[in-house]
Coordinates of N, CA and C and ligand atoms in Angstrom, one line a residue:
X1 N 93.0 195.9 77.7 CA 92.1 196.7 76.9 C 90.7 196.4 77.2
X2 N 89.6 197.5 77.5 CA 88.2 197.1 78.0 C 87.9 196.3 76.4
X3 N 86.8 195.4 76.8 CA 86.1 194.5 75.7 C 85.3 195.6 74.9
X4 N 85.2 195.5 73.6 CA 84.3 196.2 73.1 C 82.9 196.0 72.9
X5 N 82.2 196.8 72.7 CA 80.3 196.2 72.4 C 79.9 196.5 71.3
X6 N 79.1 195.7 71.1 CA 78.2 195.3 70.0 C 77.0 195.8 69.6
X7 N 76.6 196.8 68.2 CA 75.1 197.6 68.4 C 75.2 196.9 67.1
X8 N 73.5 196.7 67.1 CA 73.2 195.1 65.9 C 72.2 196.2 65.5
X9 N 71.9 196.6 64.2 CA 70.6 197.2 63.7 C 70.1 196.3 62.7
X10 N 68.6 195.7 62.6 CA 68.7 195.0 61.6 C 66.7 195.8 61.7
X11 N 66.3 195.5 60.4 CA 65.0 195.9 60.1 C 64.9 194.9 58.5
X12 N 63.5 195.6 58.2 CA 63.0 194.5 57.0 C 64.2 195.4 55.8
X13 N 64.1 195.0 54.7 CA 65.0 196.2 54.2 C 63.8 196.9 53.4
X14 N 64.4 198.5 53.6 CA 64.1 199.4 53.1 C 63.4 200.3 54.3
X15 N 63.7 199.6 55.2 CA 63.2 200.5 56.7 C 63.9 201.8 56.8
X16 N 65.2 201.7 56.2 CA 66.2 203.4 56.8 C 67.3 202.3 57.5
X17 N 67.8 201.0 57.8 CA 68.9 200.9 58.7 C 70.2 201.8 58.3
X18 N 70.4 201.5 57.0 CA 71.6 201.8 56.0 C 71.7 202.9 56.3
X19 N 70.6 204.0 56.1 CA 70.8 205.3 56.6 C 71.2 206.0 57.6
X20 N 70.8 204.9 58.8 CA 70.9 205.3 60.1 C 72.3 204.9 60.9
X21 N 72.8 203.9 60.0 CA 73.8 203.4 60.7 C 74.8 204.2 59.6
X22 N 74.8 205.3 58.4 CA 75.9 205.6 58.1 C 76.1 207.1 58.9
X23 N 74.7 207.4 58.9 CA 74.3 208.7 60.0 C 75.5 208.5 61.2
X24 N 75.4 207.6 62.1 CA 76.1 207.1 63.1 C 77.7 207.3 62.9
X25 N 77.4 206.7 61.8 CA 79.2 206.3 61.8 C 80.0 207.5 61.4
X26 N 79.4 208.7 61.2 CA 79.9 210.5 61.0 C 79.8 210.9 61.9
X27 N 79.6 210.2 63.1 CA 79.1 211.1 64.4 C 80.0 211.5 65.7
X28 N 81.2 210.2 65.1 CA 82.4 210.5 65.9 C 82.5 209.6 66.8
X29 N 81.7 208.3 67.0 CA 81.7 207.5 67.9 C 82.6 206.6 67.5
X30 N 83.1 205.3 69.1 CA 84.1 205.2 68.5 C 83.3 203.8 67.9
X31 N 83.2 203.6 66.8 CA 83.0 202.5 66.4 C 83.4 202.0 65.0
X32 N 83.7 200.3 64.4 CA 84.5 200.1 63.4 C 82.7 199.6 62.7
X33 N 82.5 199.4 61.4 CA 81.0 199.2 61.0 C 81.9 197.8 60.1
X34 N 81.0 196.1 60.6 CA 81.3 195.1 60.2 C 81.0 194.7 59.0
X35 N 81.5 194.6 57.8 CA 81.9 194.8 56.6 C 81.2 193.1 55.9
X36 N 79.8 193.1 55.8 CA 79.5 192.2 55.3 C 79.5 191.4 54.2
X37 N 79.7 189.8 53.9 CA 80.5 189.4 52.7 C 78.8 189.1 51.5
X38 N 78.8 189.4 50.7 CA 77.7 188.4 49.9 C 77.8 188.3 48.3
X39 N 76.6 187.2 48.3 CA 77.2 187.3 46.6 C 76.1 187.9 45.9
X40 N 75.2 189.3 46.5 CA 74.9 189.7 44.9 C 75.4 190.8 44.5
X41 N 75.2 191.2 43.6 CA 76.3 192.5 43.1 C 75.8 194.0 43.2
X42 N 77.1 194.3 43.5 CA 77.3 195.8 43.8 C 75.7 196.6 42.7
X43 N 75.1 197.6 43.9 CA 74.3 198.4 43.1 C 74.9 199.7 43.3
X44 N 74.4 200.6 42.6 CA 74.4 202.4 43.0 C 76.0 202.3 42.9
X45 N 76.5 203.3 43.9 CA 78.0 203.6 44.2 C 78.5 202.5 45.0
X46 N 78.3 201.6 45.8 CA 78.5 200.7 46.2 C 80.5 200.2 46.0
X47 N 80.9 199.9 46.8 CA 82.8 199.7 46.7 C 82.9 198.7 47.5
X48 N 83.4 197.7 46.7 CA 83.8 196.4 47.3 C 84.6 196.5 48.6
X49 N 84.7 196.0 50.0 CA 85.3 196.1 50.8 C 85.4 197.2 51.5
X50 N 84.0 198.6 51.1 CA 84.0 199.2 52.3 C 82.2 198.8 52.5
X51 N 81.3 198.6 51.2 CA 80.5 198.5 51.7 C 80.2 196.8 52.2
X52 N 80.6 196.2 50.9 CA 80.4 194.7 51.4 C 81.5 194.0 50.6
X53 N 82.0 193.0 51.2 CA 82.7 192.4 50.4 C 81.9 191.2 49.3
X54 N 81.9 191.4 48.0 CA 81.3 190.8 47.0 C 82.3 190.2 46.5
X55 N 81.1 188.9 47.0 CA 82.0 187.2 46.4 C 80.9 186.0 45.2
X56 N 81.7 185.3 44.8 CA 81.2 184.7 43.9 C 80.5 183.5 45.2
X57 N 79.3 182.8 43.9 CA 78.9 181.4 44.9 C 79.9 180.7 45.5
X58 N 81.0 180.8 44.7 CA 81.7 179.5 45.0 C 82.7 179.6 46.0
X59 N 83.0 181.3 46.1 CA 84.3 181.9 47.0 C 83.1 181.6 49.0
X60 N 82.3 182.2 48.6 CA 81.2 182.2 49.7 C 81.2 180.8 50.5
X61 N 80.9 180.0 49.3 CA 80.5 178.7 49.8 C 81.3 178.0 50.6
X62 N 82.8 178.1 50.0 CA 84.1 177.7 50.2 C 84.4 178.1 51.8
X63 N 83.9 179.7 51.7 CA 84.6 180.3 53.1 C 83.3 179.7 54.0
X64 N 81.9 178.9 53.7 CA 81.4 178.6 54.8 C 81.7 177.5 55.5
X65 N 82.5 176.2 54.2 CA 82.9 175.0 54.8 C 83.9 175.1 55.4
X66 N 84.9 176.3 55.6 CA 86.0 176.7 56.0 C 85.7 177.5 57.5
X67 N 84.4 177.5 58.3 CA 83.9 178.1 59.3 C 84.5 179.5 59.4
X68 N 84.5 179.8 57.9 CA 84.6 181.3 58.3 C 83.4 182.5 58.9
X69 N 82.3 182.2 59.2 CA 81.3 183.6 59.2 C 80.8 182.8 60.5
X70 N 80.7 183.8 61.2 CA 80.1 183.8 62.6 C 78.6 183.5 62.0
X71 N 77.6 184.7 61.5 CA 76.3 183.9 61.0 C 76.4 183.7 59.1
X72 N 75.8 183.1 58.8 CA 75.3 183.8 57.4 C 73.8 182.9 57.2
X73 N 73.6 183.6 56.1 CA 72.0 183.6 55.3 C 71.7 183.5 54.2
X74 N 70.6 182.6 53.6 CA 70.5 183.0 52.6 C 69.4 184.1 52.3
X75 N 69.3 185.2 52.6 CA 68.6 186.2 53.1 C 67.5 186.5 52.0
X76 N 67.7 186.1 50.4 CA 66.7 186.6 49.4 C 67.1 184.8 48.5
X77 N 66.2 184.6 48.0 CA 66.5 183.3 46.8 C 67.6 183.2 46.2
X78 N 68.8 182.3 46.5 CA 70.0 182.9 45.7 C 70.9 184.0 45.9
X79 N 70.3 184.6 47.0 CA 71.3 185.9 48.0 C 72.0 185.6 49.1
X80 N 73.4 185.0 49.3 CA 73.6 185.2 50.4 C 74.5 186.4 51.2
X81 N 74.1 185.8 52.5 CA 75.0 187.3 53.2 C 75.6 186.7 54.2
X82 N 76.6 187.0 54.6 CA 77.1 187.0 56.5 C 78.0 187.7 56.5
X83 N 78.0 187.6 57.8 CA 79.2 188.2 59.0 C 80.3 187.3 59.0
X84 N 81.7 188.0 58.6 CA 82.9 187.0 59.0 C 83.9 187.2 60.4
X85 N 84.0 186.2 60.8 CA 84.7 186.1 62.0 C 85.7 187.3 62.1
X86 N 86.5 187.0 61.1 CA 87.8 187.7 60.7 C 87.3 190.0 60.9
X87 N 86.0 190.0 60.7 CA 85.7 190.9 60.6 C 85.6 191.5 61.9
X88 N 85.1 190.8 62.7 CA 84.8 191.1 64.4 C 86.2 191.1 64.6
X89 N 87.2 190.2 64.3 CA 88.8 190.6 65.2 C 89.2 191.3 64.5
X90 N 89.1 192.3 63.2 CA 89.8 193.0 62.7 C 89.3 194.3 63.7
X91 N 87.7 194.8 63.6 CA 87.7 195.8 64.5 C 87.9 195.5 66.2
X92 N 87.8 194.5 66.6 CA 88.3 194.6 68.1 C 89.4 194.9 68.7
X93 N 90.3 194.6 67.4 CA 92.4 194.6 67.4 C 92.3 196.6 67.8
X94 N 91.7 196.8 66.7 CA 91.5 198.4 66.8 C 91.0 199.0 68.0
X95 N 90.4 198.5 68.7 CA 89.8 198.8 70.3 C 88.2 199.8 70.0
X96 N 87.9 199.4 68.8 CA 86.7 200.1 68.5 C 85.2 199.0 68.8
X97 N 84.0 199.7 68.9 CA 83.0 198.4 69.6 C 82.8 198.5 68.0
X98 N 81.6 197.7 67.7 CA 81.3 197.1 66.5 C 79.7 197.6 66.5
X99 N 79.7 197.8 64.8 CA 78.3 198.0 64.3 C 77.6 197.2 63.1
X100 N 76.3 196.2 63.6 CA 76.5 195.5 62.4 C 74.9 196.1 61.4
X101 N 74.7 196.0 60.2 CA 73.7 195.9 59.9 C 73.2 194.6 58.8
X102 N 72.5 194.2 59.6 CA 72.3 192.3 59.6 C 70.6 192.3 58.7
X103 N 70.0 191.2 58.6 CA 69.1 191.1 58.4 C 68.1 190.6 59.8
X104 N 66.9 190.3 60.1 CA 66.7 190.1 61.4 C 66.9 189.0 62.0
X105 N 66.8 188.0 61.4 CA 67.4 186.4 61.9 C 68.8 186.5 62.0
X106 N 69.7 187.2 60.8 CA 70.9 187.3 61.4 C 71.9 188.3 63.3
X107 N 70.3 189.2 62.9 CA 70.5 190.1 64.2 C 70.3 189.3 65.2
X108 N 69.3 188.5 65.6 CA 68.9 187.9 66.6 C 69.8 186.5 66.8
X109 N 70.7 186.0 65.5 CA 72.1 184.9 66.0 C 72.9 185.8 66.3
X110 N 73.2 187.0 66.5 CA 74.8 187.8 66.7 C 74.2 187.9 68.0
X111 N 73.0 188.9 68.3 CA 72.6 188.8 69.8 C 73.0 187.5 70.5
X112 N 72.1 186.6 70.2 CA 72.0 185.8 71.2 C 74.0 184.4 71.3
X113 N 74.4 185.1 70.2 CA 75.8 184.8 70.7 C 76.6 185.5 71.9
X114 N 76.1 186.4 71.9 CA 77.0 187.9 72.3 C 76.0 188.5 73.8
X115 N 75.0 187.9 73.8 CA 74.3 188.4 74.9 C 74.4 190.0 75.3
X116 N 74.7 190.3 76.9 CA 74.5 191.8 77.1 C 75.3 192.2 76.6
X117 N 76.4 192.0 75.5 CA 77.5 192.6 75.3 C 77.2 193.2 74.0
X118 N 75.6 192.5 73.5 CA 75.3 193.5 72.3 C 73.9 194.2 72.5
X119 N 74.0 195.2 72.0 CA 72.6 195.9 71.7 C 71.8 195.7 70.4
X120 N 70.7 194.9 69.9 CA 70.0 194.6 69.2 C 68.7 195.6 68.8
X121 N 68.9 196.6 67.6 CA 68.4 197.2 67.1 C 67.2 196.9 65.8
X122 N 66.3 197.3 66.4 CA 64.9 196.5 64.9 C 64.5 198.3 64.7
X123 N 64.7 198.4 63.2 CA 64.3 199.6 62.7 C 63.2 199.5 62.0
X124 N 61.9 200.0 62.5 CA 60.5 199.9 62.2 C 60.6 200.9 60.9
X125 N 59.6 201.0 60.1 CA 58.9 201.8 58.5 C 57.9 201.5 59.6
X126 N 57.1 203.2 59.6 CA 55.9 203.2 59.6 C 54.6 203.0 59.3
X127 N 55.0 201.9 58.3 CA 54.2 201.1 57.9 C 54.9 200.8 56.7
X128 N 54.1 199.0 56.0 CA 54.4 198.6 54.7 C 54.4 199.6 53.3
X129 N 53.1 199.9 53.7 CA 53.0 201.1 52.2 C 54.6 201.9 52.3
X130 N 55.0 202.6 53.4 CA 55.1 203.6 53.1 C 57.2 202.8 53.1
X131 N 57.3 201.6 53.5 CA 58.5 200.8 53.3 C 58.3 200.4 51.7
X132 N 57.5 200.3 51.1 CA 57.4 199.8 49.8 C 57.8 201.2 49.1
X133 N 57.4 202.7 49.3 CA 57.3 203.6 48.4 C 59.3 204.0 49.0
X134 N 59.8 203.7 49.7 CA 60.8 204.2 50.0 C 61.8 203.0 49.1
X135 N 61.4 201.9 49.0 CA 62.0 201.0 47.7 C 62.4 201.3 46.7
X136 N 60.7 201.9 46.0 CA 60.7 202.6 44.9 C 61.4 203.6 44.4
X137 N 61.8 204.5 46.0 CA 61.9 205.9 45.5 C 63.5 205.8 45.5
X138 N 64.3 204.4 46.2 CA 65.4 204.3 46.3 C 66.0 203.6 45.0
X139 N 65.1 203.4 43.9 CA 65.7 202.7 42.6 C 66.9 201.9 42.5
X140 N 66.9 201.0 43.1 CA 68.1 200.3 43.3 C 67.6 198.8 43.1
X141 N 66.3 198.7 43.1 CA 65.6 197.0 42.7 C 64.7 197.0 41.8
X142 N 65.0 196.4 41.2 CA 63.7 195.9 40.3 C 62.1 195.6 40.8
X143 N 61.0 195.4 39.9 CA 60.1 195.6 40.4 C 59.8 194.0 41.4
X144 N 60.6 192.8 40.5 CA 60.2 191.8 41.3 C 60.5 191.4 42.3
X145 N 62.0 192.4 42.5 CA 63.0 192.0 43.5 C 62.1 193.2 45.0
X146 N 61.7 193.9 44.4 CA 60.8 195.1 45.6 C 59.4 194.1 46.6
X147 N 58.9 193.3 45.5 CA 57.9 192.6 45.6 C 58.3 191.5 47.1
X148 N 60.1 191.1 46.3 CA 60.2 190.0 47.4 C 60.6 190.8 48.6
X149 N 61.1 192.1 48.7 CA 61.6 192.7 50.0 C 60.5 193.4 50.5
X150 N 59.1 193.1 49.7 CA 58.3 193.6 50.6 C 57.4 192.3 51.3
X151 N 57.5 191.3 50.7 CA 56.9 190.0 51.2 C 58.0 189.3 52.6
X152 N 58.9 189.6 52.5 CA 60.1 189.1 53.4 C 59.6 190.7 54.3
X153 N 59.4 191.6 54.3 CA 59.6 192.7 55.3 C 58.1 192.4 56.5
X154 N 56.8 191.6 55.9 CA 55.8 191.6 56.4 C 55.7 190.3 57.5
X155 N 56.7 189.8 57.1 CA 57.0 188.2 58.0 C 57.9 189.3 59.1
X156 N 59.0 189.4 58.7 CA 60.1 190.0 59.4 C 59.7 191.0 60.3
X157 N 58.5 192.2 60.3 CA 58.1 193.1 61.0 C 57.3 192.3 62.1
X158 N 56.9 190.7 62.3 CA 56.6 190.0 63.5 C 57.7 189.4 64.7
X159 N 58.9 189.7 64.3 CA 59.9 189.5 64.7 C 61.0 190.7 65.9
X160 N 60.1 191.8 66.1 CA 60.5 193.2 66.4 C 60.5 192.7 68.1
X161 N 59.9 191.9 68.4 CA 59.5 191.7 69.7 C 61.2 191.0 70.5
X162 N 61.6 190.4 69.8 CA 63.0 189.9 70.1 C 63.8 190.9 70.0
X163 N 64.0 192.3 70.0 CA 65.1 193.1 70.1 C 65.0 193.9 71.0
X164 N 66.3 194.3 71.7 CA 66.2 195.1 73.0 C 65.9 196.6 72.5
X165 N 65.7 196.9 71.5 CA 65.0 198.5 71.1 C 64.7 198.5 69.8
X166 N 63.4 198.7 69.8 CA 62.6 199.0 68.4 C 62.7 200.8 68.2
X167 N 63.1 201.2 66.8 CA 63.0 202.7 66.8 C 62.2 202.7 65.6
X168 N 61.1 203.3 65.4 CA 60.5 203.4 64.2 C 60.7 204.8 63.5
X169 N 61.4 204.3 62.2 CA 61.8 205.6 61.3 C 60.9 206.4 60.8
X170 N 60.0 207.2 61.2 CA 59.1 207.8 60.3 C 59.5 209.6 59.8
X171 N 60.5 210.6 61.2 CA 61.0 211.1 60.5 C 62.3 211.2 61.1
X172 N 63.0 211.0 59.8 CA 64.5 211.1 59.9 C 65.7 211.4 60.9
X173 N 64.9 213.0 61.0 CA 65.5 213.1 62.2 C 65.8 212.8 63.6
X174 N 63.9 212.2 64.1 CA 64.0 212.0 65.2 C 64.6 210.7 65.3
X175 N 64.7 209.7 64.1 CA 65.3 208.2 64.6 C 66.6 208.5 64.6
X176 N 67.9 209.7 64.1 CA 69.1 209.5 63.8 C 68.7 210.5 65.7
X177 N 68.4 211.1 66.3 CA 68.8 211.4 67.5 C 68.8 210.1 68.4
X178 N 67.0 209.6 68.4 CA 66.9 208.7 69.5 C 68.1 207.7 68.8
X179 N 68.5 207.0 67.7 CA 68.9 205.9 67.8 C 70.7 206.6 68.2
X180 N 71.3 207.8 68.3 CA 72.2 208.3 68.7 C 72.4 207.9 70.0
X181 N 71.4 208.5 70.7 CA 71.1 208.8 72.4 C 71.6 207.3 72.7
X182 N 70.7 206.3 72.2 CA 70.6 205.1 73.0 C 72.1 204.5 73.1
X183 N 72.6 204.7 71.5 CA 73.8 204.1 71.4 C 75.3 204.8 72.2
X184 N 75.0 205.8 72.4 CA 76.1 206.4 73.4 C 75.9 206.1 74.8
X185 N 74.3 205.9 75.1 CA 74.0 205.6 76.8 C 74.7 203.9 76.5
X186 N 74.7 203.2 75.7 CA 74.9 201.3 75.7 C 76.6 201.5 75.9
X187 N 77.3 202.2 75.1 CA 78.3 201.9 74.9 C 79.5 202.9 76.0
X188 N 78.2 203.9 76.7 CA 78.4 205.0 78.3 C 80.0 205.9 77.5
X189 N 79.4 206.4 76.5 CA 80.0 208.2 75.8 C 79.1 208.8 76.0
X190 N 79.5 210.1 76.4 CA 78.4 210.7 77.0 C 78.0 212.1 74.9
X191 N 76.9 212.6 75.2 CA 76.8 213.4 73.5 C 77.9 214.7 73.8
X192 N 78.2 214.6 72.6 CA 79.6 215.8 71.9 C 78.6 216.8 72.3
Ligands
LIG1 P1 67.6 199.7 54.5 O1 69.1 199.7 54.7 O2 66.9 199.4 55.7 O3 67.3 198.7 53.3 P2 67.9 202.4 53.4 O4 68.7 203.1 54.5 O5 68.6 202.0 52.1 O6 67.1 201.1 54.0 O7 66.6 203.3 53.1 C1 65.7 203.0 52.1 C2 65.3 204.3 51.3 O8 64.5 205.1 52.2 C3 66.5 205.2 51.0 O9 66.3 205.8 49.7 C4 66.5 206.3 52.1 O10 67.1 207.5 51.6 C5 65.1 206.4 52.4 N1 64.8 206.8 53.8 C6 65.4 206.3 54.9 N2 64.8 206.8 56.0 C7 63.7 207.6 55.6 C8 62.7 208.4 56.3 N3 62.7 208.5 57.6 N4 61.9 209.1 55.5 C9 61.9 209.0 54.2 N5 62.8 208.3 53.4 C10 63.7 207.6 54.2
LIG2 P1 70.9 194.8 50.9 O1 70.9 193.9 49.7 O2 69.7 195.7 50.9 O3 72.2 195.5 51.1 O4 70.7 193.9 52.1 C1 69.6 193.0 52.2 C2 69.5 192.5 53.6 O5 70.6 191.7 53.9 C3 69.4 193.6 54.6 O6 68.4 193.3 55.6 C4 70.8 193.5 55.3 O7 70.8 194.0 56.6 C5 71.0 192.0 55.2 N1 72.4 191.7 55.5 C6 73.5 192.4 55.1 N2 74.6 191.8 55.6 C7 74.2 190.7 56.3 C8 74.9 189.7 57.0 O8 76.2 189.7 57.1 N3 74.2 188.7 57.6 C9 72.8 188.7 57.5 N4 72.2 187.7 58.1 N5 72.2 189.6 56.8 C10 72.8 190.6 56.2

């Protein structure tokens, strides 16, 4: 069975990855989207085990002394997240390539595990203001919690230089084409 590949999107949050990578995953490609574990809790519509798997500190902790997660992070004060091993062989078994959406330190350890075999995606906001008002408008954080994803997003946006394609979201459209295009040319499907 050919090896499958790896498309890594990670941005500050509230860039659009979330959007762009569910855009993707309706698009018919063949890909499995890696099911991240962490412990803060479900917001919005959110479903345990398709969006992320939500675990307590102590289940989390357990599974890191247990080398279960390829990376993990403590991504926000008290937040953690990672990628579990078990996740990557569940979609490879399936012969599907993999799609992760990581935070950027975590994008840049799956890369550089994985070398050419992954594609490392940094999704730009056209700026902070307008990554802060898309927070807002997505009511899903509090105001302190906005504060910290926008102080973590201004560090994080120095970081873009380490990924093999920067796409900056500014309108909708054109990031869910170009970030299509590129991913069908990486993974050589040609467009429906
Ligand atoms: P991330 O996963 O990077 O945190 P989301 O995908 O959740 O970001 O997007 C943050 C918010 O911004 C959501 O409410 C989303 O609908 C909105 N959004 C995404 N892309 C755009 C865009 N190009 N223009 C305006 N709003 C956008
Ligand atoms: P959110 O709370 O908005 O879903 O995610 C916050 C941040 O954590 C985002 O940047 C998201 O990409 C990142 N994240 C989600 N899953 C993982 C993971 O498995 N590992 C790492 N390092 N970051 C993750």
């Amino acid at each position: 069975m050919k090896e499958g590949k790896l498309v890594i999107f990670s941005a500050p949050s509230g860039a659009g990855k979330t959007t762009i990578v569910k855009h993707l995953l309706s698009r018919g490609l063949n890909f499995g989207f890696s099911i991240s574990a962490t412990t803060r809790k479900p917001r919005g519509e959110e479903i345990d085990g398709k969006d992320y798997y939500f675990l307590t500190n102590e289940e989390f902790k357990k599974r890191i002394d247990k080398n279960e997660f390829l990376e993990w992070e403590e991504v926000y004060p008290g937040c953690l997240y990672g990628t579990l091993r078990s996740e990557v062989d569940r979609i490879c078994k399936k012969g599907q390539n993999i799609l992760f959406d990581v935070d950027v330190e975590g994008g840049s350890n799956i890369k550089k595990h994985y070398g050419n075999r992954a594609l490392a995606v940094f999704v730009q906001p056209p700026s902070i203001e307008e990554l802060e008002n898309r927070l807002i408008t997505r009511s899903t954080d509090n105001k302190e919690m906005i504060i910290k994803r926008v102080e973590k997003a201004r560090y994080e946006l120095g970081y873009s230089a380490l990924f093999d394609l920067i796409i900056v979201n500014d309108q909708l459209e054109d990031a869910f084409r170009e970030a299509e295009e590129k991913i069908r040319a990486f993974i050589g499907e040609g467009a429906n």
